[in-house]
Amino acid sequence: MSDPDPWDNVTSVEARRAAEALIVDVDGFEGPLDLLLTLSRTQKVDLRRISILQLAEQYLVFVEQARKLRIELAADYLVMAAWLAFLKSRLLLPPDPTEEGPSGEDMAAHLAFQLERLQAMREAAARLMARDHLGRDFFARGIPEDVTRVKRITYTASLLDLMQAYARIRTRDDFRPYVMDREAILTMEQALDTLRPLIGFAGDWTSLETYLPQGWTHDPARRRSATAATFAAALELAKEGRIELRQPGTFDPIEIRRKDRRDG
Amino acid sequence: MAEHDQDPSLFAAPPMAEQERMVEAVLFASAEPVTVAELNARLPHGADAAEALQHLRRRYEGRGVQLTRIGDGWAFRTATDLGFLMHKETVETRKLSRAAIETLAIVAYHQPVTRAEIEEIRGVSVSRGTVDQLIELDWIRFGRRRMTPGRPVTFVVTQQFLDHFGLESARDLPGLKELRAAGLLDSRPLPGAEDKTEDDEDALPPGDQGDMFEDDEGATR
Amino acid sequence: MAEHDQDPSLFAAPPMAEQERMVEAVLFASAEPVTVAELNARLPHGADAAEALQHLRRRYEGRGVQLTRIGDGWAFRTATDLGFLMHKETVETRKLSRAAIETLAIVAYHQPVTRAEIEEIRGVSVSRGTVDQLIELDWIRFGRRRMTPGRPVTFVVTQQFLDHFGLESARDLPGLKELRAAGLLDSRPLPGAEDKTEDDEDALPPGDQGDMFEDDEGATR
């Protein structure tokens, strides 16, 4: 490596011009790796077979030339130069078994990998951009009919709400919300108590209504509850086999009578 | 794409099937309906857009989109029977506010009723929003103007209201007596409550609703 | 509409021909890709959008518009050979810088990828503007954070990216297989600099690329 001619590898005039242009254009490079990739092209070989040693020299020459031309190089170019100088020495000297760290070959292989990968990504980018583009080569629907997202709020109110509201107004403070009013509830047990002693007399069909307890026939709420409870009680007694029920027709009065024990 | 700029157009019009594809693509991508003249201008020389349109129209017959004439242009449009797919409706059900339901109840029971009357019955002023909401729900509407000074508008309930609440007519609304019987009202009228209701009655025109409530009041005594 | 909510859905899905029409209408109406899930949500209950799509795709084979798959969505797009007919009204997108194009390619081929990894591949730092521009174009977005110290964010490409470049999935990126076979999508640490790159290495679980494609698999369902 005695005084390597910087343009040793540059054979053709065009290549020489290109190499000179490299220096003038130093700002145009996207960092040392980009520069290395460009320099590697002068080797005119597959990146996988590139001589990293040669590339390192090319780079160092480049940096030297730039210095001579008083081009200010960014720090990372100089860091790369130092690293490549180190790599160069590793590659040239026989491996020292006592030395720690990766071998020169490993480092060179990694640099080659990095270059190849960057090159591959550039080619991939170019292929990507060469694809058909939406809005240039193929097109989406020109008049999309957008889905109208209607958020419909429906207000609901039941008749009960309405009536309660009205009742609330009409009675003002007087109004209290509906609660189960125990006063107006007749339980089935109570109805059974009323009914049991009476059925002994029910030899003939008698309307169930007549069995409603005293005081439960007038007020509609009480009457309704009493009717239901008495009916339930009558079903209970029918189950026990003590009475029979009948209803001549829909909505007709329900009638009961004592069931004769003779057939039971 | 450059190849296409000069290709067979210079020589002969492409086959009709190809013209149809072209018209299809142009109409699909265009932001506006495209006229036959515009189509002919865009298609290769010698193409017959009008004929291609007829083929294309037939091809889309019965499909989910239709080739439709709009003004003097042509465009694809969703088949009318599938318009419902273009709406994504989210229905949110909310309870009507207390103010709204009370106002609605008053209109229902006292119609036709003026805003002043509603306020008198409720004892609080009725916000514009409440009335608007009920009108928007199509549950109340404006009735005739009252033939009194100021000729105030009145409100009445609508057919939609009756439909919603399952009523044949507003007359079918249960009266106070029935409300009471149904346990919705406490049976004890508050002292002084009668005075109040009498006032209300004064405000009421001698309509059916008023009658109904006279009956009710009578029944409680 | 309430009628639609309950009507035929309660009984049976419409016939496949009808479902096909519906999918056709919905896709025609949308400029953006629509996923199978979205289609199923819009179609009447019990419809099978995936099957309808297959029928529809066949129906449009060779037509001026094509049914294309984009990621997990579907859309109609004009046939690429007819691009020359279209008005290029497209606002000429700001010419992307070389840095932006390369960064985009690296994200696409290496996703999910951290900023540090992009910088390692390009050998220069990635300017904020480059990433911003790609995000603004809706071509890349943030992916999951890498589960390594510092939990760096990763970048992945978007459905719009696939749509723009007419790719069904990231798997269809040109030359992807070859690049992977050549080991050029690996993240290899710099020898002797393990300390620095170790994190990144760990970060890239062996199947990172695999993950990406597994995701795609999921999307096809």
mmCIF file of N, CA and C in Angstrom, chain A residues 90 94-103:
data_model
loop_
_atom_site.group_PDB
_atom_site.id
_atom_site.type_symbol
_atom_site.label_atom_id
_atom_site.label_comp_id
_atom_site.label_asym_id
_atom_site.label_seq_id
_atom_site.Cartn_x
_atom_site.Cartn_y
_atom_site.Cartn_z
ATOM 1 N N ARG A 90 -7.104 -4.352 10.531
ATOM 2 C CA ARG A 90 -7.502 -5.705 10.959
ATOM 3 C C ARG A 90 -7.431 -6.694 9.803
ATOM 4 N N PRO A 94 -2.243 -10.202 10.305
ATOM 5 C CA PRO A 94 -2.688 -11.546 10.671
ATOM 6 C C PRO A 94 -3.430 -11.489 11.996
ATOM 7 N N PRO A 95 -4.469 -12.297 12.118
ATOM 8 C CA PRO A 95 -5.284 -12.233 13.336
ATOM 9 C C PRO A 95 -4.462 -12.530 14.582
ATOM 10 N N ASP A 96 -4.652 -11.730 15.574
ATOM 11 C CA ASP A 96 -3.961 -11.927 16.851
ATOM 12 C C ASP A 96 -4.898 -12.677 17.773
ATOM 13 N N PRO A 97 -4.530 -13.934 18.115
ATOM 14 C CA PRO A 97 -5.460 -14.761 18.907
ATOM 15 C C PRO A 97 -5.727 -14.174 20.284
ATOM 16 N N THR A 98 -4.841 -13.349 20.796
ATOM 17 C CA THR A 98 -5.064 -12.809 22.138
ATOM 18 C C THR A 98 -6.017 -11.625 22.102
ATOM 19 N N GLU A 99 -6.232 -11.108 20.909
ATOM 20 C CA GLU A 99 -7.040 -9.888 20.825
ATOM 21 C C GLU A 99 -8.530 -10.200 20.991
ATOM 22 N N GLU A 100 -9.175 -9.337 21.713
ATOM 23 C CA GLU A 100 -10.611 -9.490 21.924
ATOM 24 C C GLU A 100 -11.379 -8.895 20.750
ATOM 25 N N GLY A 101 -12.623 -9.166 20.705
ATOM 26 C CA GLY A 101 -13.477 -8.505 19.734
ATOM 27 C C GLY A 101 -13.558 -9.275 18.422
ATOM 28 N N PRO A 102 -14.381 -8.774 17.553
ATOM 29 C CA PRO A 102 -14.656 -9.471 16.303
ATOM 30 C C PRO A 102 -13.469 -9.414 15.350
ATOM 31 N N SER A 103 -13.387 -10.387 14.508
ATOM 32 C CA SER A 103 -12.316 -10.414 13.531
ATOM 33 C C SER A 103 -12.616 -9.414 12.425
#
